[in-house]
Every structure is written in C-alpha cells, then in structure tokens.
PDB file of C-alpha atoms in Angstrom:
ATOM      1  CA  GLN O   1      -2.742 -15.036   5.870  1.00  0.00           C
ATOM      2  CA  VAL O   2      -4.571 -11.896   7.007  1.00  0.00           C
ATOM      3  CA  GLN O   3      -3.615  -8.242   7.309  1.00  0.00           C
ATOM      4  CA  LEU O   4      -5.312  -6.270  10.070  1.00  0.00           C
ATOM      5  CA  VAL O   5      -5.996  -2.547   9.791  1.00  0.00           C
ATOM      6  CA  GLU O   6      -7.450  -0.604  12.712  1.00  0.00           C
ATOM      7  CA  SER O   7      -9.210   2.744  12.738  1.00  0.00           C
ATOM      8  CA  GLY O   8     -10.985   5.031  15.155  1.00  0.00           C
ATOM      9  CA  GLY O   9      -8.357   6.151  17.641  1.00  0.00           C
ATOM     10  CA  GLY O  10      -7.914   9.687  18.879  1.00  0.00           C
ATOM     11  CA  LEU O  11      -8.251  11.956  21.869  1.00  0.00           C
ATOM     12  CA  VAL O  12     -11.027  11.647  24.417  1.00  0.00           C
ATOM     13  CA  GLN O  13     -11.647  13.190  27.818  1.00  0.00           C
ATOM     14  CA  ALA O  14     -11.668  11.114  30.971  1.00  0.00           C
ATOM     15  CA  GLY O  15     -15.007   9.409  31.413  1.00  0.00           C
ATOM     16  CA  GLY O  16     -15.664   9.437  27.708  1.00  0.00           C
ATOM     17  CA  SER O  17     -16.116   6.691  25.136  1.00  0.00           C
ATOM     18  CA  LEU O  18     -14.380   5.651  21.968  1.00  0.00           C
ATOM     19  CA  SER O  19     -14.980   2.950  19.400  1.00  0.00           C
ATOM     20  CA  LEU O  20     -12.330   1.176  17.346  1.00  0.00           C
ATOM     21  CA  SER O  21     -12.712  -0.990  14.267  1.00  0.00           C
ATOM     22  CA  CYS O  22     -10.390  -3.555  12.751  1.00  0.00           C
ATOM     23  CA  VAL O  23     -10.779  -4.873   9.219  1.00  0.00           C
ATOM     24  CA  GLY O  24      -9.059  -8.029   8.087  1.00  0.00           C
ATOM     25  CA  TRP O  25      -7.737  -8.273   4.533  1.00  0.00           C
ATOM     26  CA  GLY O  26      -6.901 -11.554   2.914  1.00  0.00           C
ATOM     27  CA  ARG O  27      -8.113 -14.796   4.404  1.00  0.00           C
ATOM     28  CA  THR O  28     -11.602 -14.550   5.847  1.00  0.00           C
ATOM     29  CA  CYS O  29     -11.581 -13.586   9.511  1.00  0.00           C
ATOM     30  CA  SER O  30     -14.241 -16.134  10.411  1.00  0.00           C
ATOM     31  CA  THR O  31     -11.452 -18.707  10.471  1.00  0.00           C
ATOM     32  CA  TYR O  32      -9.726 -16.841  13.318  1.00  0.00           C
ATOM     33  CA  ALA O  33     -10.384 -15.982  16.903  1.00  0.00           C
ATOM     34  CA  MET O  34      -9.915 -12.225  17.201  1.00  0.00           C
ATOM     35  CA  GLY O  35      -9.190  -9.817  19.987  1.00  0.00           C
ATOM     36  CA  TRP O  36      -7.616  -6.600  21.176  1.00  0.00           C
ATOM     37  CA  PHE O  37      -4.597  -5.599  23.196  1.00  0.00           C
ATOM     38  CA  ARG O  38      -2.914  -2.317  24.053  1.00  0.00           C
ATOM     39  CA  GLN O  39       0.562  -1.107  24.775  1.00  0.00           C
ATOM     40  CA  ALA O  40       1.403   2.038  26.675  1.00  0.00           C
ATOM     41  CA  PRO O  41       4.828   3.707  26.433  1.00  0.00           C
ATOM     42  CA  GLY O  42       7.408   1.827  28.426  1.00  0.00           C
ATOM     43  CA  LYS O  43       4.995  -0.970  29.295  1.00  0.00           C
ATOM     44  CA  GLU O  44       4.365  -4.474  28.046  1.00  0.00           C
ATOM     45  CA  ARG O  45       1.407  -5.390  25.888  1.00  0.00           C
ATOM     46  CA  GLU O  46      -1.800  -5.877  27.808  1.00  0.00           C
ATOM     47  CA  PHE O  47      -4.528  -8.273  26.725  1.00  0.00           C
ATOM     48  CA  LEU O  48      -7.990  -6.659  26.677  1.00  0.00           C
ATOM     49  CA  GLY O  49     -10.375  -9.254  25.319  1.00  0.00           C
ATOM     50  CA  ALA O  50     -11.020 -11.831  22.623  1.00  0.00           C
ATOM     51  CA  THR O  51     -13.930 -13.393  20.810  1.00  0.00           C
ATOM     52  CA  ILE O  52     -14.226 -16.860  19.347  1.00  0.00           C
ATOM     53  CA  LYS O  53     -14.566 -17.458  15.610  1.00  0.00           C
ATOM     54  CA  SER O  54     -18.358 -17.303  15.589  1.00  0.00           C
ATOM     55  CA  GLY O  55     -18.479 -14.281  17.882  1.00  0.00           C
ATOM     56  CA  SER O  56     -20.928 -16.009  20.211  1.00  0.00           C
ATOM     57  CA  SER O  57     -18.579 -15.892  23.185  1.00  0.00           C
ATOM     58  CA  THR O  58     -16.157 -13.238  24.394  1.00  0.00           C
ATOM     59  CA  TYR O  59     -13.615 -13.156  27.211  1.00  0.00           C
ATOM     60  CA  TYR O  60     -12.324  -9.973  28.846  1.00  0.00           C
ATOM     61  CA  ALA O  61      -9.447  -9.012  31.051  1.00  0.00           C
ATOM     62  CA  ASP O  62     -10.570  -8.050  34.546  1.00  0.00           C
ATOM     63  CA  SER O  63      -9.186  -4.546  34.053  1.00  0.00           C
ATOM     64  CA  VAL O  64     -11.754  -3.755  31.326  1.00  0.00           C
ATOM     65  CA  LYS O  65     -14.652  -6.074  32.106  1.00  0.00           C
ATOM     66  CA  GLY O  66     -17.918  -4.169  32.202  1.00  0.00           C
ATOM     67  CA  ARG O  67     -16.472  -1.143  30.411  1.00  0.00           C
ATOM     68  CA  PHE O  68     -15.165  -2.557  27.114  1.00  0.00           C
ATOM     69  CA  THR O  69     -17.181  -4.573  24.617  1.00  0.00           C
ATOM     70  CA  ILE O  70     -15.844  -6.622  21.728  1.00  0.00           C
ATOM     71  CA  SER O  71     -18.042  -7.632  18.829  1.00  0.00           C
ATOM     72  CA  ARG O  72     -17.431  -8.920  15.344  1.00  0.00           C
ATOM     73  CA  ASP O  73     -19.157  -8.990  11.977  1.00  0.00           C
ATOM     74  CA  ASN O  74     -17.724 -11.864   9.973  1.00  0.00           C
ATOM     75  CA  ALA O  75     -19.608 -10.788   6.853  1.00  0.00           C
ATOM     76  CA  LYS O  76     -17.568  -7.565   6.959  1.00  0.00           C
ATOM     77  CA  ASN O  77     -14.352  -9.198   8.187  1.00  0.00           C
ATOM     78  CA  THR O  78     -14.433  -6.687  11.023  1.00  0.00           C
ATOM     79  CA  VAL O  79     -14.007  -6.753  14.789  1.00  0.00           C
ATOM     80  CA  TYR O  80     -14.965  -3.840  17.025  1.00  0.00           C
ATOM     81  CA  LEU O  81     -13.910  -2.506  20.402  1.00  0.00           C
ATOM     82  CA  GLN O  82     -16.288  -0.210  22.252  1.00  0.00           C
ATOM     83  CA  MET O  83     -14.612   1.512  25.199  1.00  0.00           C
ATOM     84  CA  ASN O  84     -16.571   3.331  27.880  1.00  0.00           C
ATOM     85  CA  SER O  85     -15.575   5.195  31.032  1.00  0.00           C
ATOM     86  CA  LEU O  86     -12.058   5.749  29.783  1.00  0.00           C
ATOM     87  CA  GLN O  87      -9.433   7.028  32.200  1.00  0.00           C
ATOM     88  CA  PRO O  88      -5.989   8.545  31.529  1.00  0.00           C
ATOM     89  CA  GLU O  89      -4.254   5.253  32.316  1.00  0.00           C
ATOM     90  CA  ALA O  90      -5.950   3.800  29.232  1.00  0.00           C
ATOM     91  CA  THR O  91      -3.719   5.935  27.025  1.00  0.00           C
ATOM     92  CA  ALA O  92      -1.937   3.513  24.709  1.00  0.00           C
ATOM     93  CA  VAL O  93      -1.694   2.131  21.211  1.00  0.00           C
ATOM     94  CA  TYR O  94      -4.585  -0.257  20.653  1.00  0.00           C
ATOM     95  CA  SER O  95      -4.170  -3.178  18.276  1.00  0.00           C
ATOM     96  CA  CYS O  96      -6.348  -5.997  17.113  1.00  0.00           C
ATOM     97  CA  ALA O  97      -5.120  -9.537  16.762  1.00  0.00           C
ATOM     98  CA  ALA O  98      -6.093 -12.728  14.985  1.00  0.00           C
ATOM     99  CA  ASP O  99      -5.097 -16.303  15.663  1.00  0.00           C
ATOM    100  CA  GLU O 100      -6.449 -19.712  14.802  1.00  0.00           C
ATOM    101  CA  THR O 101      -6.229 -20.583  18.498  1.00  0.00           C
ATOM    102  CA  PHE O 102      -8.287 -18.525  20.958  1.00  0.00           C
ATOM    103  CA  HIS O 103      -5.917 -19.118  23.867  1.00  0.00           C
ATOM    104  CA  ASN O 104      -3.001 -17.653  21.913  1.00  0.00           C
ATOM    105  CA  ILE O 105      -4.752 -14.290  21.858  1.00  0.00           C
ATOM    106  CA  VAL O 106      -5.290 -14.378  25.610  1.00  0.00           C
ATOM    107  CA  VAL O 107      -1.608 -15.011  26.269  1.00  0.00           C
ATOM    108  CA  LEU O 108      -0.539 -12.734  23.378  1.00  0.00           C
ATOM    109  CA  THR O 109       1.411 -15.258  21.351  1.00  0.00           C
ATOM    110  CA  LEU O 110      -0.122 -14.034  18.128  1.00  0.00           C
ATOM    111  CA  GLN O 111      -0.208 -15.091  14.517  1.00  0.00           C
ATOM    112  CA  TYR O 112      -1.322 -11.691  13.227  1.00  0.00           C
ATOM    113  CA  TRP O 113      -1.739  -8.211  14.663  1.00  0.00           C
ATOM    114  CA  GLY O 114      -2.172  -4.672  13.454  1.00  0.00           C
ATOM    115  CA  GLN O 115      -0.118  -1.568  14.119  1.00  0.00           C
ATOM    116  CA  GLY O 116      -2.967   0.074  15.980  1.00  0.00           C
ATOM    117  CA  PRO O 117      -4.133   3.673  16.443  1.00  0.00           C
ATOM    118  CA  GLN O 118      -3.167   5.824  19.383  1.00  0.00           C
ATOM    119  CA  VAL O 119      -5.820   6.412  22.016  1.00  0.00           C
ATOM    120  CA  THR O 120      -5.164   9.307  24.355  1.00  0.00           C
ATOM    121  CA  VAL O 121      -7.345  10.004  27.364  1.00  0.00           C
ATOM    122  CA  SER O 122      -6.957  13.462  28.858  1.00  0.00           C
ATOM    123  CA  SER O 123      -7.675  14.229  32.494  1.00  0.00           C
TER     124      SER O 123
END
C-alpha cells in the first residue's frame, strides 16, 4: 500500500508555470506506474499523463501535450508535474495517482491517489 502526498500548488498568472511534487509513503513507488489528473469544480476528473514504473516512457493527454512534463525519481519515491503556459481553464485540484497497471491510470480506475493541491490560474 502507498500513501500519496502532493505539494506545490498555488496561484499563478495566465501564461505562467508551476511545478508539483508527489511523494509516496509506504511501499516503494518503483512498483507502480504513476501519473497525474485534475478535477475542476463541477467537472469530472481529467487524466493528464502517466509514466511507467521505470520512468523511461510517459504518455500525455492531448490537452496538455507539449506544455506539461511528468518525471519521476524512484530513489526519492517522488513523481513531478511541470506545467507551462497555464491558462485559466487549468484551474483545478491536481492529484497524483499510482497503480500497478499503467492503463488503469489512463482510464482513471485507480488503486491509490492523493487529495491534491489547488492550482488557480488568474487571467
């Protein structure tokens, strides 16, 4: 079992950048695929991207491809989300996720996920 704790949210102006971190506590995160999703008020969760257990391959949603980057450091049990060119519609709670099966993260049927920090993008 793993507990995921994110950090790094906050307020940023449109066009700006923000970086999030997610630390896994408990079972080592190298045994899980990991990724990120977000949820805006009144909307369903939206998959952003995921990386395989080794971190050598990453898959992104079309909506963030080229602007968001996911990386992981298994020695630190940490996964990162670098977000660039943020726009107001990116305002949401951002959460990281872990699952033994990569595909489950893509379709958001998750084993573990964090509560996520709020990211607010002002216009």
